[in-house]
């Protein structure tokens, strides 16, 4: 069974930094393309970005609002996905989810971790 | 970027009725990589349908997905009380992946 467990959320001041982690199990993480999605309070879902597997080049893509401020990385030896968030803004306040697609069974989601950006 | 437009924004129906939710894409969704989710307050989204028409594990057969290209539909054949929630579509055929703005299914 696929399990995704996010951690690292919390309260941070505008302009600050935070790193989120997502521990994965139940599938071969090395070959997985991994994504981050967020949801601001009372709002809809927003895709944040994606990292391909190293065998597929390990490249990253980002949504326009976070490009240049957020960095997605992975440690295949630990089956862990990361989201480094710099220059945080109040509008980055959201629950952050890591998600993974597996052919034949669709998307799996973690439970999410809350990031609050406030002075 | 593919923009997904969901309609209606709000759908008011009674238990036992049929619900039809639409998701329109501004460009064709590659390989029909279109998913549907249900979300209730305080919870993570629950996958209902993936690849346009495949029901996820454990999803009741009253939920069905159809469509291709730019027009997709989620149908709930007979509404149960627990089905009243917000529903989102998501495309992952091309980056950036995008979500629709959601349809709120409320009890009439």
PDB file of C-alpha atoms in Angstrom:
ATOM      1  CA  UNK A   1       0.000   0.000   0.000  1.00  0.00           C
ATOM      2  CA  UNK A   2       1.291   3.430  -0.986  1.00  0.00           C
ATOM      3  CA  UNK A   3       1.986   5.725   1.971  1.00  0.00           C
ATOM      4  CA  UNK A   4       3.068   9.349   1.780  1.00  0.00           C
ATOM      5  CA  UNK A   5       3.771  11.211   5.009  1.00  0.00           C
ATOM      6  CA  UNK A   6       4.541  14.925   4.938  1.00  0.00           C
ATOM      7  CA  UNK A   7       6.295  16.804   7.724  1.00  0.00           C
ATOM      8  CA  UNK A   8       8.065  20.078   8.414  1.00  0.00           C
ATOM      9  CA  UNK A   9       5.180  22.526   8.348  1.00  0.00           C
ATOM     10  CA  UNK A  10       4.812  25.337  10.832  1.00  0.00           C
ATOM     11  CA  UNK A  11       4.689  29.077  11.397  1.00  0.00           C
ATOM     12  CA  UNK A  12       7.256  31.232   9.582  1.00  0.00           C
ATOM     13  CA  UNK A  13       7.600  34.979   9.068  1.00  0.00           C
ATOM     14  CA  UNK A  14       7.307  36.601   5.637  1.00  0.00           C
ATOM     15  CA  UNK A  15      10.645  36.402   3.862  1.00  0.00           C
ATOM     16  CA  UNK A  16      11.610  33.287   5.809  1.00  0.00           C
ATOM     17  CA  UNK A  17      12.382  29.754   4.704  1.00  0.00           C
ATOM     18  CA  UNK A  18      11.048  26.305   5.457  1.00  0.00           C
ATOM     19  CA  UNK A  19      11.787  22.794   4.196  1.00  0.00           C
ATOM     20  CA  UNK A  20       9.070  20.190   3.900  1.00  0.00           C
ATOM     21  CA  UNK A  21       9.679  16.457   3.669  1.00  0.00           C
ATOM     22  CA  UNK A  22       7.580  13.612   2.325  1.00  0.00           C
ATOM     23  CA  UNK A  23       8.478  10.066   3.346  1.00  0.00           C
ATOM     24  CA  UNK A  24       7.286   7.517   0.798  1.00  0.00           C
ATOM     25  CA  UNK A  25       6.687   3.782   1.034  1.00  0.00           C
ATOM     26  CA  UNK A  26       4.770   1.022  -0.716  1.00  0.00           C
ATOM     27  CA  UNK A  27       6.179   1.650  -4.192  1.00  0.00           C
ATOM     28  CA  UNK A  28       9.526   1.940  -5.945  1.00  0.00           C
ATOM     29  CA  UNK A  29      10.375   5.555  -5.138  1.00  0.00           C
ATOM     30  CA  UNK A  30      13.446   5.582  -7.380  1.00  0.00           C
ATOM     31  CA  UNK A  31      11.327   5.388 -10.538  1.00  0.00           C
ATOM     32  CA  UNK A  32       8.506   7.677  -9.380  1.00  0.00           C
ATOM     33  CA  UNK A  33       7.767  11.194 -10.597  1.00  0.00           C
ATOM     34  CA  UNK A  34       6.758  13.099  -7.459  1.00  0.00           C
ATOM     35  CA  UNK A  35       4.643  16.221  -7.065  1.00  0.00           C
ATOM     36  CA  UNK A  36       3.704  18.857  -4.506  1.00  0.00           C
ATOM     37  CA  UNK A  37       0.197  20.344  -4.390  1.00  0.00           C
ATOM     38  CA  UNK A  38      -1.109  22.995  -1.994  1.00  0.00           C
ATOM     39  CA  UNK A  39      -4.429  24.309  -0.787  1.00  0.00           C
ATOM     40  CA  UNK A  40      -4.799  27.720   0.806  1.00  0.00           C
ATOM     41  CA  UNK A  41      -7.442  28.029   3.551  1.00  0.00           C
ATOM     42  CA  UNK A  42     -10.908  27.967   2.006  1.00  0.00           C
ATOM     43  CA  UNK A  43      -9.509  27.792  -1.533  1.00  0.00           C
ATOM     44  CA  UNK A  44      -9.067  25.210  -4.259  1.00  0.00           C
ATOM     45  CA  UNK A  45      -6.170  22.911  -5.103  1.00  0.00           C
ATOM     46  CA  UNK A  46      -3.019  24.280  -6.733  1.00  0.00           C
ATOM     47  CA  UNK A  47      -0.195  22.240  -8.259  1.00  0.00           C
ATOM     48  CA  UNK A  48       3.181  23.478  -6.982  1.00  0.00           C
ATOM     49  CA  UNK A  49       5.701  21.445  -8.922  1.00  0.00           C
ATOM     50  CA  UNK A  50       7.138  18.119  -9.967  1.00  0.00           C
ATOM     51  CA  UNK A  51      10.424  16.215 -10.036  1.00  0.00           C
ATOM     52  CA  UNK A  52      11.037  13.400 -12.460  1.00  0.00           C
ATOM     53  CA  UNK A  53      12.913  10.230 -11.574  1.00  0.00           C
ATOM     54  CA  UNK A  54      16.672  10.311 -12.049  1.00  0.00           C
ATOM     55  CA  UNK A  55      16.334   7.716 -14.783  1.00  0.00           C
ATOM     56  CA  UNK A  56      14.099  10.175 -16.625  1.00  0.00           C
ATOM     57  CA  UNK A  57      16.518  13.034 -16.074  1.00  0.00           C
ATOM     58  CA  UNK A  58      15.571  14.197 -12.568  1.00  0.00           C
ATOM     59  CA  UNK A  59      14.330  17.534 -13.909  1.00  0.00           C
ATOM     60  CA  UNK A  60      11.883  19.804 -12.133  1.00  0.00           C
ATOM     61  CA  UNK A  61       8.916  21.942 -13.192  1.00  0.00           C
ATOM     62  CA  UNK A  62       7.221  24.612 -11.104  1.00  0.00           C
ATOM     63  CA  UNK A  63       4.042  26.619 -11.091  1.00  0.00           C
ATOM     64  CA  UNK A  64       4.541  30.278 -11.950  1.00  0.00           C
ATOM     65  CA  UNK A  65       3.749  31.657  -8.430  1.00  0.00           C
ATOM     66  CA  UNK A  66       6.595  29.662  -6.826  1.00  0.00           C
ATOM     67  CA  UNK A  67       9.193  29.519  -9.591  1.00  0.00           C
ATOM     68  CA  UNK A  68      12.534  30.910  -8.423  1.00  0.00           C
ATOM     69  CA  UNK A  69      11.549  30.670  -4.734  1.00  0.00           C
ATOM     70  CA  UNK A  70      10.748  26.950  -4.237  1.00  0.00           C
ATOM     71  CA  UNK A  71      13.024  23.990  -5.004  1.00  0.00           C
ATOM     72  CA  UNK A  72      11.967  20.353  -5.184  1.00  0.00           C
ATOM     73  CA  UNK A  73      14.580  17.656  -4.565  1.00  0.00           C
ATOM     74  CA  UNK A  74      14.701  13.985  -3.716  1.00  0.00           C
ATOM     75  CA  UNK A  75      16.828  11.478  -1.835  1.00  0.00           C
ATOM     76  CA  UNK A  76      16.172   8.096  -3.419  1.00  0.00           C
ATOM     77  CA  UNK A  77      18.293   6.331  -0.755  1.00  0.00           C
ATOM     78  CA  UNK A  78      15.773   7.541   1.854  1.00  0.00           C
ATOM     79  CA  UNK A  79      12.653   7.410  -0.359  1.00  0.00           C
ATOM     80  CA  UNK A  80      12.071  11.011   0.614  1.00  0.00           C
ATOM     81  CA  UNK A  81      10.872  14.053  -1.325  1.00  0.00           C
ATOM     82  CA  UNK A  82      11.666  17.604  -0.264  1.00  0.00           C
ATOM     83  CA  UNK A  83      10.270  21.068  -0.869  1.00  0.00           C
ATOM     84  CA  UNK A  84      12.610  23.931   0.005  1.00  0.00           C
ATOM     85  CA  UNK A  85      10.609  27.134   0.295  1.00  0.00           C
ATOM     86  CA  UNK A  86      12.456  30.475   0.373  1.00  0.00           C
ATOM     87  CA  UNK A  87      11.294  34.103   0.356  1.00  0.00           C
ATOM     88  CA  UNK A  88       7.945  32.998   1.736  1.00  0.00           C
ATOM     89  CA  UNK A  89       4.929  35.246   1.305  1.00  0.00           C
ATOM     90  CA  UNK A  90       1.646  35.366   3.209  1.00  0.00           C
ATOM     91  CA  UNK A  91      -0.057  33.955   0.118  1.00  0.00           C
ATOM     92  CA  UNK A  92       2.039  30.772   0.475  1.00  0.00           C
ATOM     93  CA  UNK A  93      -0.009  29.887   3.565  1.00  0.00           C
ATOM     94  CA  UNK A  94      -1.575  26.526   2.755  1.00  0.00           C
ATOM     95  CA  UNK A  95      -1.709  22.830   3.446  1.00  0.00           C
ATOM     96  CA  UNK A  96       0.999  21.184   1.346  1.00  0.00           C
ATOM     97  CA  UNK A  97       0.519  17.668  -0.014  1.00  0.00           C
ATOM     98  CA  UNK A  98       2.897  15.347  -1.807  1.00  0.00           C
ATOM     99  CA  UNK A  99       1.247  13.182  -4.430  1.00  0.00           C
ATOM    100  CA  UNK A 100       2.304  10.335  -6.690  1.00  0.00           C
ATOM    101  CA  UNK A 101       0.792   8.713  -9.762  1.00  0.00           C
ATOM    102  CA  UNK A 102       1.055   4.982 -10.327  1.00  0.00           C
ATOM    103  CA  UNK A 103      -0.106   3.476 -13.575  1.00  0.00           C
ATOM    104  CA  UNK A 104      -3.041   1.175 -12.987  1.00  0.00           C
ATOM    105  CA  UNK A 105      -4.067   2.675  -9.676  1.00  0.00           C
ATOM    106  CA  UNK A 106      -3.976   6.443 -10.080  1.00  0.00           C
ATOM    107  CA  UNK A 107      -2.953   9.161  -7.641  1.00  0.00           C
ATOM    108  CA  UNK A 108      -2.001   8.729  -4.001  1.00  0.00           C
ATOM    109  CA  UNK A 109      -1.922  11.636  -1.547  1.00  0.00           C
ATOM    110  CA  UNK A 110      -0.384  12.249   1.822  1.00  0.00           C
ATOM    111  CA  UNK A 111      -2.344  13.758   4.714  1.00  0.00           C
ATOM    112  CA  UNK A 112      -0.727  17.175   4.229  1.00  0.00           C
ATOM    113  CA  UNK A 113       1.275  19.565   6.381  1.00  0.00           C
ATOM    114  CA  UNK A 114       0.200  23.121   7.220  1.00  0.00           C
ATOM    115  CA  UNK A 115       2.472  26.061   6.459  1.00  0.00           C
ATOM    116  CA  UNK A 116       1.484  29.413   7.912  1.00  0.00           C
ATOM    117  CA  UNK A 117       3.336  32.546   6.800  1.00  0.00           C
ATOM    118  CA  UNK A 118       2.565  35.402   9.148  1.00  0.00           C
ATOM    119  CA  UNK A 119       4.318  38.104  11.114  1.00  0.00           C
TER     120      UNK A 119
ATOM    121  CA  UNK B   1      -1.069  26.011 -19.507  1.00  0.00           C
ATOM    122  CA  UNK B   2      -4.298  24.003 -19.695  1.00  0.00           C
ATOM    123  CA  UNK B   3      -7.156  25.762 -17.921  1.00  0.00           C
ATOM    124  CA  UNK B   4      -9.845  23.489 -16.505  1.00  0.00           C
ATOM    125  CA  UNK B   5     -13.310  24.969 -16.072  1.00  0.00           C
ATOM    126  CA  UNK B   6     -15.787  23.080 -13.903  1.00  0.00           C
ATOM    127  CA  UNK B   7     -19.528  23.549 -14.128  1.00  0.00           C
ATOM    128  CA  UNK B   8     -21.722  24.216 -12.400  1.00  0.00           C
ATOM    129  CA  UNK B   9     -19.988  25.980  -9.526  1.00  0.00           C
ATOM    130  CA  UNK B  10     -22.709  24.742  -7.177  1.00  0.00           C
ATOM    131  CA  UNK B  11     -25.143  21.889  -7.715  1.00  0.00           C
ATOM    132  CA  UNK B  12     -28.159  21.491  -5.410  1.00  0.00           C
ATOM    133  CA  UNK B  13     -29.732  18.038  -5.470  1.00  0.00           C
ATOM    134  CA  UNK B  14     -31.505  15.589  -3.188  1.00  0.00           C
ATOM    135  CA  UNK B  15     -30.359  12.134  -2.067  1.00  0.00           C
ATOM    136  CA  UNK B  16     -31.332   9.529  -4.637  1.00  0.00           C
ATOM    137  CA  UNK B  17     -30.991  11.952  -7.577  1.00  0.00           C
ATOM    138  CA  UNK B  18     -28.425  11.759 -10.361  1.00  0.00           C
ATOM    139  CA  UNK B  19     -25.530  14.256 -10.408  1.00  0.00           C
ATOM    140  CA  UNK B  20     -23.645  15.280 -13.537  1.00  0.00           C
ATOM    141  CA  UNK B  21     -20.507  17.383 -13.093  1.00  0.00           C
ATOM    142  CA  UNK B  22     -18.535  18.776 -16.034  1.00  0.00           C
ATOM    143  CA  UNK B  23     -14.885  19.657 -16.562  1.00  0.00           C
ATOM    144  CA  UNK B  24     -13.850  21.475 -19.727  1.00  0.00           C
ATOM    145  CA  UNK B  25     -10.237  21.870 -20.797  1.00  0.00           C
ATOM    146  CA  UNK B  26      -8.829  24.783 -22.804  1.00  0.00           C
ATOM    147  CA  UNK B  27      -6.697  22.300 -24.795  1.00  0.00           C
ATOM    148  CA  UNK B  28      -6.863  18.583 -25.356  1.00  0.00           C
ATOM    149  CA  UNK B  29      -5.698  16.592 -22.323  1.00  0.00           C
ATOM    150  CA  UNK B  30      -2.902  14.274 -23.415  1.00  0.00           C
ATOM    151  CA  UNK B  31      -3.775  10.595 -23.097  1.00  0.00           C
ATOM    152  CA  UNK B  32      -6.926  11.620 -21.210  1.00  0.00           C
ATOM    153  CA  UNK B  33      -4.907  11.984 -18.015  1.00  0.00           C
ATOM    154  CA  UNK B  34      -7.865  13.464 -16.169  1.00  0.00           C
ATOM    155  CA  UNK B  35      -8.711  12.675 -12.561  1.00  0.00           C
ATOM    156  CA  UNK B  36     -11.669  13.457 -10.318  1.00  0.00           C
ATOM    157  CA  UNK B  37     -11.518  13.988  -6.551  1.00  0.00           C
ATOM    158  CA  UNK B  38     -13.967  14.389  -3.724  1.00  0.00           C
ATOM    159  CA  UNK B  39     -13.027  16.582  -0.783  1.00  0.00           C
ATOM    160  CA  UNK B  40     -14.698  17.080   2.565  1.00  0.00           C
ATOM    161  CA  UNK B  41     -13.716  19.778   5.093  1.00  0.00           C
ATOM    162  CA  UNK B  42     -10.443  19.193   6.874  1.00  0.00           C
ATOM    163  CA  UNK B  43      -9.551  16.127   4.821  1.00  0.00           C
ATOM    164  CA  UNK B  44      -7.203  15.439   1.950  1.00  0.00           C
ATOM    165  CA  UNK B  45      -8.804  14.963  -1.462  1.00  0.00           C
ATOM    166  CA  UNK B  46     -10.032  11.431  -2.172  1.00  0.00           C
ATOM    167  CA  UNK B  47      -9.318  10.029  -5.627  1.00  0.00           C
ATOM    168  CA  UNK B  48     -12.488   8.851  -7.366  1.00  0.00           C
ATOM    169  CA  UNK B  49     -11.553   8.477 -11.039  1.00  0.00           C
ATOM    170  CA  UNK B  50      -8.230   8.456 -12.876  1.00  0.00           C
ATOM    171  CA  UNK B  51      -7.379   8.428 -16.583  1.00  0.00           C
ATOM    172  CA  UNK B  52     -10.862   9.829 -17.271  1.00  0.00           C
ATOM    173  CA  UNK B  53     -12.841   6.661 -16.663  1.00  0.00           C
ATOM    174  CA  UNK B  54     -11.050   4.297 -14.268  1.00  0.00           C
ATOM    175  CA  UNK B  55     -12.565   4.022 -10.816  1.00  0.00           C
ATOM    176  CA  UNK B  56     -10.023   4.104  -8.004  1.00  0.00           C
ATOM    177  CA  UNK B  57      -9.786   1.233  -5.550  1.00  0.00           C
ATOM    178  CA  UNK B  58     -12.703   1.110  -3.125  1.00  0.00           C
ATOM    179  CA  UNK B  59     -14.852   3.672  -4.932  1.00  0.00           C
ATOM    180  CA  UNK B  60     -18.529   2.655  -5.233  1.00  0.00           C
ATOM    181  CA  UNK B  61     -19.793   1.935  -8.727  1.00  0.00           C
ATOM    182  CA  UNK B  62     -22.342   4.767  -8.511  1.00  0.00           C
ATOM    183  CA  UNK B  63     -19.367   7.012  -9.445  1.00  0.00           C
ATOM    184  CA  UNK B  64     -18.377   6.978 -13.104  1.00  0.00           C
ATOM    185  CA  UNK B  65     -16.184   9.101 -15.323  1.00  0.00           C
ATOM    186  CA  UNK B  66     -16.396   9.678 -19.045  1.00  0.00           C
ATOM    187  CA  UNK B  67     -15.107  11.933 -21.776  1.00  0.00           C
ATOM    188  CA  UNK B  68     -11.992  12.576 -23.815  1.00  0.00           C
ATOM    189  CA  UNK B  69     -10.032  15.406 -25.354  1.00  0.00           C
ATOM    190  CA  UNK B  70     -11.446  18.600 -23.853  1.00  0.00           C
ATOM    191  CA  UNK B  71     -14.753  17.497 -22.322  1.00  0.00           C
ATOM    192  CA  UNK B  72     -15.054  15.280 -19.268  1.00  0.00           C
ATOM    193  CA  UNK B  73     -17.911  14.283 -16.992  1.00  0.00           C
ATOM    194  CA  UNK B  74     -18.275  12.811 -13.525  1.00  0.00           C
ATOM    195  CA  UNK B  75     -21.613  11.124 -12.922  1.00  0.00           C
ATOM    196  CA  UNK B  76     -22.996   9.996  -9.585  1.00  0.00           C
ATOM    197  CA  UNK B  77     -25.921   7.744 -10.433  1.00  0.00           C
ATOM    198  CA  UNK B  78     -27.842   7.912  -7.144  1.00  0.00           C
ATOM    199  CA  UNK B  79     -26.699  10.364  -4.527  1.00  0.00           C
ATOM    200  CA  UNK B  80     -26.071   9.110  -1.019  1.00  0.00           C
ATOM    201  CA  UNK B  81     -25.928  11.523   1.961  1.00  0.00           C
ATOM    202  CA  UNK B  82     -22.150  11.104   2.191  1.00  0.00           C
ATOM    203  CA  UNK B  83     -21.658  12.273  -1.424  1.00  0.00           C
ATOM    204  CA  UNK B  84     -22.328  15.926  -0.638  1.00  0.00           C
ATOM    205  CA  UNK B  85     -18.905  17.547  -0.845  1.00  0.00           C
ATOM    206  CA  UNK B  86     -16.647  19.532  -3.186  1.00  0.00           C
ATOM    207  CA  UNK B  87     -15.414  17.849  -6.366  1.00  0.00           C
ATOM    208  CA  UNK B  88     -12.297  18.748  -8.361  1.00  0.00           C
ATOM    209  CA  UNK B  89     -10.911  17.657 -11.700  1.00  0.00           C
ATOM    210  CA  UNK B  90      -7.156  17.573 -12.402  1.00  0.00           C
ATOM    211  CA  UNK B  91      -5.186  17.154 -15.618  1.00  0.00           C
ATOM    212  CA  UNK B  92      -1.702  15.645 -15.664  1.00  0.00           C
ATOM    213  CA  UNK B  93      -1.248  15.291 -19.388  1.00  0.00           C
ATOM    214  CA  UNK B  94       1.064  18.284 -19.657  1.00  0.00           C
ATOM    215  CA  UNK B  95       3.031  20.459 -17.302  1.00  0.00           C
ATOM    216  CA  UNK B  96       2.020  22.573 -15.463  1.00  0.00           C
ATOM    217  CA  UNK B  97      -0.549  20.184 -14.107  1.00  0.00           C
ATOM    218  CA  UNK B  98      -3.747  22.035 -13.285  1.00  0.00           C
ATOM    219  CA  UNK B  99      -6.947  21.682 -11.269  1.00  0.00           C
ATOM    220  CA  UNK B 100     -10.426  22.948 -11.894  1.00  0.00           C
ATOM    221  CA  UNK B 101     -11.891  25.461  -9.459  1.00  0.00           C
ATOM    222  CA  UNK B 102     -14.268  22.897  -7.967  1.00  0.00           C
ATOM    223  CA  UNK B 103     -17.985  22.094  -7.917  1.00  0.00           C
ATOM    224  CA  UNK B 104     -19.802  22.172  -4.595  1.00  0.00           C
ATOM    225  CA  UNK B 105     -22.480  19.496  -4.416  1.00  0.00           C
ATOM    226  CA  UNK B 106     -24.985  20.533  -1.767  1.00  0.00           C
ATOM    227  CA  UNK B 107     -28.156  19.070  -0.367  1.00  0.00           C
ATOM    228  CA  UNK B 108     -31.312  20.634  -1.748  1.00  0.00           C
TER     229      UNK B 108
END
